[in-house]
PDB file of C-alpha atoms in Angstrom:
ATOM      1  CA  MET A   1       0.000   0.000   0.000  1.00  0.00           C
ATOM      2  CA  GLY A   2       2.865   2.374   0.752  1.00  0.00           C
ATOM      3  CA  ARG A   3       4.293   1.818  -2.719  1.00  0.00           C
ATOM      4  CA  VAL A   4       0.960   2.809  -4.313  1.00  0.00           C
ATOM      5  CA  ARG A   5       0.849   6.001  -2.214  1.00  0.00           C
ATOM      6  CA  ARG A   6       4.380   6.903  -3.270  1.00  0.00           C
ATOM      7  CA  VAL A   7       3.525   6.443  -6.965  1.00  0.00           C
ATOM      8  CA  LEU A   8       0.207   8.311  -6.696  1.00  0.00           C
ATOM      9  CA  GLY A   9       1.876  11.094  -4.715  1.00  0.00           C
ATOM     10  CA  ARG A  10       4.248  12.044  -7.532  1.00  0.00           C
ATOM     11  CA  PRO A  11       3.376  15.354  -9.222  1.00  0.00           C
ATOM     12  CA  ILE A  12       3.436  13.827 -12.718  1.00  0.00           C
ATOM     13  CA  VAL A  13       0.943  11.115 -11.727  1.00  0.00           C
ATOM     14  CA  ILE A  14      -1.320  13.677 -10.034  1.00  0.00           C
ATOM     15  CA  GLY A  15      -1.164  15.825 -13.171  1.00  0.00           C
ATOM     16  CA  LEU A  16      -1.962  12.890 -15.456  1.00  0.00           C
ATOM     17  CA  LEU A  17      -4.887  11.863 -13.263  1.00  0.00           C
ATOM     18  CA  ALA A  18      -6.238  15.438 -13.287  1.00  0.00           C
ATOM     19  CA  VAL A  19      -5.929  15.652 -17.084  1.00  0.00           C
ATOM     20  CA  GLY A  20      -7.624  12.246 -17.428  1.00  0.00           C
ATOM     21  CA  ILE A  21     -10.527  13.285 -15.228  1.00  0.00           C
ATOM     22  CA  MET A  22     -10.979  16.565 -17.142  1.00  0.00           C
ATOM     23  CA  ALA A  23     -10.827  14.737 -20.499  1.00  0.00           C
ATOM     24  CA  GLY A  24     -13.413  12.216 -19.282  1.00  0.00           C
ATOM     25  CA  ALA A  25     -15.724  14.996 -18.089  1.00  0.00           C
ATOM     26  CA  ALA A  26     -15.329  16.865 -21.397  1.00  0.00           C
ATOM     27  CA  GLY A  27     -16.066  13.656 -23.324  1.00  0.00           C
ATOM     28  CA  LEU A  28     -19.209  13.027 -21.279  1.00  0.00           C
ATOM     29  CA  TYR A  29     -20.403  16.587 -21.889  1.00  0.00           C
ATOM     30  CA  TRP A  30     -19.643  16.394 -25.630  1.00  0.00           C
ATOM     31  CA  PHE A  31     -21.184  12.980 -26.357  1.00  0.00           C
ATOM     32  CA  GLN A  32     -23.880  12.890 -23.639  1.00  0.00           C
ATOM     33  CA  PRO A  33     -24.163   9.086 -23.944  1.00  0.00           C
ATOM     34  CA  TRP A  34     -26.922   8.838 -21.327  1.00  0.00           C
ATOM     35  CA  LYS A  35     -29.325  10.367 -23.850  1.00  0.00           C
ATOM     36  CA  LEU A  36     -29.243   7.084 -25.771  1.00  0.00           C
ATOM     37  CA  TRP A  37     -31.244   5.557 -22.887  1.00  0.00           C
ATOM     38  CA  VAL A  38     -33.513   8.538 -22.166  1.00  0.00           C
ATOM     39  CA  ASP A  39     -36.578   9.112 -24.332  1.00  0.00           C
ATOM     40  CA  ASN A  40     -38.492  12.375 -24.437  1.00  0.00           C
ATOM     41  CA  THR A  41     -42.020  11.882 -25.793  1.00  0.00           C
ATOM     42  CA  VAL A  42     -44.007  14.915 -26.973  1.00  0.00           C
ATOM     43  CA  ARG A  43     -47.711  14.731 -27.861  1.00  0.00           C
ATOM     44  CA  GLU A  44     -48.751  18.037 -29.440  1.00  0.00           C
ATOM     45  CA  ALA A  45     -52.139  18.266 -31.125  1.00  0.00           C
ATOM     46  CA  ALA A  46     -52.213  19.164 -34.801  1.00  0.00           C
ATOM     47  CA  PRO A  47     -52.760  22.875 -35.367  1.00  0.00           C
ATOM     48  CA  ALA A  48     -56.358  23.857 -35.955  1.00  0.00           C
ATOM     49  CA  ALA A  49     -58.103  26.977 -37.195  1.00  0.00           C
ATOM     50  CA  ALA A  50     -59.119  29.442 -34.498  1.00  0.00           C
ATOM     51  CA  ALA A  51     -62.753  29.073 -33.387  1.00  0.00           C
ATOM     52  CA  GLY A  52     -63.730  32.536 -34.642  1.00  0.00           C
ATOM     53  CA  ASP A  53     -61.895  32.339 -37.982  1.00  0.00           C
ATOM     54  CA  ALA A  54     -64.351  33.617 -40.598  1.00  0.00           C
ATOM     55  CA  ARG A  55     -62.533  31.790 -43.413  1.00  0.00           C
ATOM     56  CA  GLY A  56     -63.484  28.464 -41.808  1.00  0.00           C
ATOM     57  CA  GLY A  57     -62.081  25.085 -42.698  1.00  0.00           C
ATOM     58  CA  GLY A  58     -59.152  23.306 -41.189  1.00  0.00           C
ATOM     59  CA  PRO A  59     -55.507  23.125 -42.083  1.00  0.00           C
ATOM     60  CA  ARG A  60     -54.578  22.318 -45.676  1.00  0.00           C
ATOM     61  CA  THR A  61     -51.713  19.875 -46.328  1.00  0.00           C
ATOM     62  CA  LEU A  62     -49.065  21.455 -48.588  1.00  0.00           C
ATOM     63  CA  ALA A  63     -46.433  18.684 -48.488  1.00  0.00           C
ATOM     64  CA  THR A  64     -45.798  15.286 -46.939  1.00  0.00           C
ATOM     65  CA  GLY A  65     -42.868  12.951 -46.436  1.00  0.00           C
ATOM     66  CA  LYS A  66     -41.783   9.706 -44.744  1.00  0.00           C
ATOM     67  CA  LEU A  67     -38.702   9.745 -42.528  1.00  0.00           C
ATOM     68  CA  ILE A  68     -35.886   7.330 -43.379  1.00  0.00           C
ATOM     69  CA  SER A  69     -32.987   6.361 -41.134  1.00  0.00           C
ATOM     70  CA  HIS A  70     -29.534   7.837 -41.429  1.00  0.00           C
ATOM     71  CA  GLU A  71     -27.039   7.830 -38.529  1.00  0.00           C
ATOM     72  CA  HIS A  72     -29.712   6.519 -36.128  1.00  0.00           C
ATOM     73  CA  GLU A  73     -32.821   4.393 -36.659  1.00  0.00           C
ATOM     74  CA  THR A  74     -35.588   6.921 -37.425  1.00  0.00           C
ATOM     75  CA  SER A  75     -39.216   6.594 -38.491  1.00  0.00           C
ATOM     76  CA  GLY A  76     -42.348   8.720 -38.701  1.00  0.00           C
ATOM     77  CA  SER A  77     -43.849  11.187 -41.116  1.00  0.00           C
ATOM     78  CA  VAL A  78     -43.714  14.889 -41.919  1.00  0.00           C
ATOM     79  CA  ARG A  79     -46.564  17.159 -42.983  1.00  0.00           C
ATOM     80  CA  ILE A  80     -46.492  20.833 -43.841  1.00  0.00           C
ATOM     81  CA  LEU A  81     -49.827  22.395 -42.976  1.00  0.00           C
ATOM     82  CA  GLU A  82     -51.286  25.781 -43.863  1.00  0.00           C
ATOM     83  CA  LEU A  83     -53.985  27.240 -41.645  1.00  0.00           C
ATOM     84  CA  PRO A  84     -56.758  29.486 -42.995  1.00  0.00           C
ATOM     85  CA  ASP A  85     -54.922  32.531 -41.601  1.00  0.00           C
ATOM     86  CA  GLY A  86     -51.906  31.728 -43.843  1.00  0.00           C
ATOM     87  CA  THR A  87     -49.549  30.511 -41.113  1.00  0.00           C
ATOM     88  CA  ARG A  88     -47.693  27.305 -41.883  1.00  0.00           C
ATOM     89  CA  THR A  89     -46.517  24.540 -39.584  1.00  0.00           C
ATOM     90  CA  LEU A  90     -44.177  21.620 -40.065  1.00  0.00           C
ATOM     91  CA  ARG A  91     -45.613  18.655 -38.185  1.00  0.00           C
ATOM     92  CA  LEU A  92     -43.694  15.518 -37.199  1.00  0.00           C
ATOM     93  CA  GLU A  93     -46.034  12.585 -36.580  1.00  0.00           C
ATOM     94  CA  ASN A  94     -45.208   9.282 -34.889  1.00  0.00           C
ATOM     95  CA  LEU A  95     -41.558  10.316 -34.706  1.00  0.00           C
ATOM     96  CA  ASP A  96     -39.276   7.646 -33.294  1.00  0.00           C
ATOM     97  CA  THR A  97     -35.532   8.290 -33.243  1.00  0.00           C
ATOM     98  CA  SER A  98     -32.630   8.264 -30.813  1.00  0.00           C
ATOM     99  CA  ASN A  99     -32.094  11.127 -28.437  1.00  0.00           C
ATOM    100  CA  GLY A 100     -28.949  13.179 -28.985  1.00  0.00           C
ATOM    101  CA  PRO A 101     -26.923  16.067 -27.619  1.00  0.00           C
ATOM    102  CA  ASP A 102     -28.036  18.874 -29.957  1.00  0.00           C
ATOM    103  CA  LEU A 103     -30.856  17.762 -32.249  1.00  0.00           C
ATOM    104  CA  ARG A 104     -32.565  20.265 -34.528  1.00  0.00           C
ATOM    105  CA  VAL A 105     -35.250  20.220 -37.195  1.00  0.00           C
ATOM    106  CA  LEU A 106     -33.851  21.456 -40.525  1.00  0.00           C
ATOM    107  CA  VAL A 107     -35.664  22.277 -43.739  1.00  0.00           C
ATOM    108  CA  SER A 108     -33.156  21.947 -46.566  1.00  0.00           C
ATOM    109  CA  ASP A 109     -32.723  22.116 -50.327  1.00  0.00           C
ATOM    110  CA  ALA A 110     -30.649  18.897 -50.224  1.00  0.00           C
ATOM    111  CA  PRO A 111     -31.980  15.698 -51.771  1.00  0.00           C
ATOM    112  CA  VAL A 112     -32.665  12.803 -49.417  1.00  0.00           C
ATOM    113  CA  LYS A 113     -30.216   9.982 -50.047  1.00  0.00           C
ATOM    114  CA  GLU A 114     -30.383   6.585 -48.400  1.00  0.00           C
ATOM    115  CA  GLY A 115     -27.432   5.205 -46.493  1.00  0.00           C
ATOM    116  CA  ARG A 116     -24.247   6.935 -45.461  1.00  0.00           C
ATOM    117  CA  ALA A 117     -24.266   9.170 -48.561  1.00  0.00           C
ATOM    118  CA  GLY A 118     -27.205  11.087 -47.070  1.00  0.00           C
ATOM    119  CA  TRP A 119     -25.821  11.613 -43.564  1.00  0.00           C
ATOM    120  CA  TYR A 120     -23.977  14.906 -44.063  1.00  0.00           C
ATOM    121  CA  VAL A 121     -25.704  16.841 -46.878  1.00  0.00           C
ATOM    122  CA  PHE A 122     -28.471  18.816 -45.180  1.00  0.00           C
ATOM    123  CA  ASP A 123     -26.403  21.780 -44.034  1.00  0.00           C
ATOM    124  CA  ASP A 124     -24.332  22.062 -47.238  1.00  0.00           C
ATOM    125  CA  GLY A 125     -26.718  24.249 -49.216  1.00  0.00           C
ATOM    126  CA  ALA A 126     -29.708  26.370 -48.301  1.00  0.00           C
ATOM    127  CA  HIS A 127     -31.282  25.281 -45.023  1.00  0.00           C
ATOM    128  CA  VAL A 128     -33.367  26.759 -42.227  1.00  0.00           C
ATOM    129  CA  SER A 129     -33.329  25.524 -38.643  1.00  0.00           C
ATOM    130  CA  LEU A 130     -36.791  25.430 -37.090  1.00  0.00           C
ATOM    131  CA  GLY A 131     -35.247  25.045 -33.647  1.00  0.00           C
ATOM    132  CA  LYS A 132     -34.363  22.290 -31.224  1.00  0.00           C
ATOM    133  CA  LEU A 133     -36.149  18.968 -31.542  1.00  0.00           C
ATOM    134  CA  LYS A 134     -38.751  18.982 -28.764  1.00  0.00           C
ATOM    135  CA  GLY A 135     -38.555  15.241 -28.174  1.00  0.00           C
ATOM    136  CA  ASN A 136     -37.218  12.136 -29.864  1.00  0.00           C
ATOM    137  CA  LYS A 137     -40.642  10.476 -29.894  1.00  0.00           C
ATOM    138  CA  GLY A 138     -44.198  11.553 -30.613  1.00  0.00           C
ATOM    139  CA  ASP A 139     -46.029  14.316 -32.480  1.00  0.00           C
ATOM    140  CA  GLN A 140     -44.613  17.848 -32.706  1.00  0.00           C
ATOM    141  CA  ASN A 141     -45.323  21.159 -34.436  1.00  0.00           C
ATOM    142  CA  TYR A 142     -42.768  23.701 -35.667  1.00  0.00           C
ATOM    143  CA  ALA A 143     -43.769  27.113 -37.011  1.00  0.00           C
ATOM    144  CA  LEU A 144     -42.423  27.877 -40.476  1.00  0.00           C
ATOM    145  CA  PRO A 145     -41.162  31.403 -41.136  1.00  0.00           C
ATOM    146  CA  ALA A 146     -43.675  33.453 -43.136  1.00  0.00           C
ATOM    147  CA  ASP A 147     -41.073  34.212 -45.819  1.00  0.00           C
ATOM    148  CA  LEU A 148     -39.926  30.577 -46.264  1.00  0.00           C
ATOM    149  CA  ASP A 149     -40.238  29.651 -49.954  1.00  0.00           C
ATOM    150  CA  LEU A 150     -41.450  26.044 -49.896  1.00  0.00           C
ATOM    151  CA  GLY A 151     -40.598  25.691 -53.572  1.00  0.00           C
ATOM    152  CA  ARG A 152     -36.914  26.047 -52.687  1.00  0.00           C
ATOM    153  CA  TYR A 153     -36.772  23.479 -49.877  1.00  0.00           C
ATOM    154  CA  ARG A 154     -37.370  19.811 -50.608  1.00  0.00           C
ATOM    155  CA  SER A 155     -36.409  17.911 -47.474  1.00  0.00           C
ATOM    156  CA  VAL A 156     -36.578  17.810 -43.686  1.00  0.00           C
ATOM    157  CA  SER A 157     -33.830  16.420 -41.462  1.00  0.00           C
ATOM    158  CA  ILE A 158     -33.556  15.528 -37.795  1.00  0.00           C
ATOM    159  CA  TRP A 159     -30.088  17.051 -37.568  1.00  0.00           C
ATOM    160  CA  CYS A 160     -27.449  16.619 -34.877  1.00  0.00           C
ATOM    161  CA  ASP A 161     -25.765  20.018 -34.813  1.00  0.00           C
ATOM    162  CA  ARG A 162     -23.043  18.810 -32.452  1.00  0.00           C
ATOM    163  CA  PHE A 163     -21.728  16.208 -34.918  1.00  0.00           C
ATOM    164  CA  ASP A 164     -23.101  17.615 -38.210  1.00  0.00           C
ATOM    165  CA  VAL A 165     -24.991  14.454 -39.093  1.00  0.00           C
ATOM    166  CA  SER A 166     -28.573  13.561 -39.984  1.00  0.00           C
ATOM    167  CA  PHE A 167     -30.333  11.085 -37.698  1.00  0.00           C
ATOM    168  CA  GLY A 168     -33.094  10.746 -40.310  1.00  0.00           C
ATOM    169  CA  ALA A 169     -34.700  12.686 -43.143  1.00  0.00           C
ATOM    170  CA  ALA A 170     -37.771  12.931 -45.338  1.00  0.00           C
ATOM    171  CA  ALA A 171     -38.160  14.074 -48.931  1.00  0.00           C
ATOM    172  CA  LEU A 172     -41.122  16.442 -49.252  1.00  0.00           C
ATOM    173  CA  SER A 173     -43.780  15.671 -51.853  1.00  0.00           C
ATOM    174  CA  ARG A 174     -46.039  18.567 -52.731  1.00  0.00           C
ATOM    175  CA  GLY A 175     -49.716  17.750 -52.448  1.00  0.00           C
TER     176      GLY A 175
END
């Protein structure tokens, strides 16, 4: 036991242990591996027209898409809805993906490619972040900017901003 104390008491060993502990803490912060076992389910109702809206009717579907897996197993669907007042919402339905350290919802002009070829393309060209992913499971709504030209953007990605990789994506079909 005395030999171990002598070795651990040396300044170089103390320094190496301190550096190792700091590197481990930084790695935990960066990768946040516990999120792989923690699910966050969100159940937002689909947007509806306001009760007193004189134009009547419900939301109109402008585009749809099915999510495919990229870096992580991902499934669900995407709908872009327009309410009678002209506001538009991107809706994720039945989303099921892994949790991650910095997930965002991106609308992009990139084509959706299957496999590894599609993992990194969504932030290369024109793209708009709709904000942080509210949860890795469930149904969620994201407001689209009023000036967003839907003719320019053709895909949606669940994007990990920390590692610049798509967890999953959907090609938008106009409807």
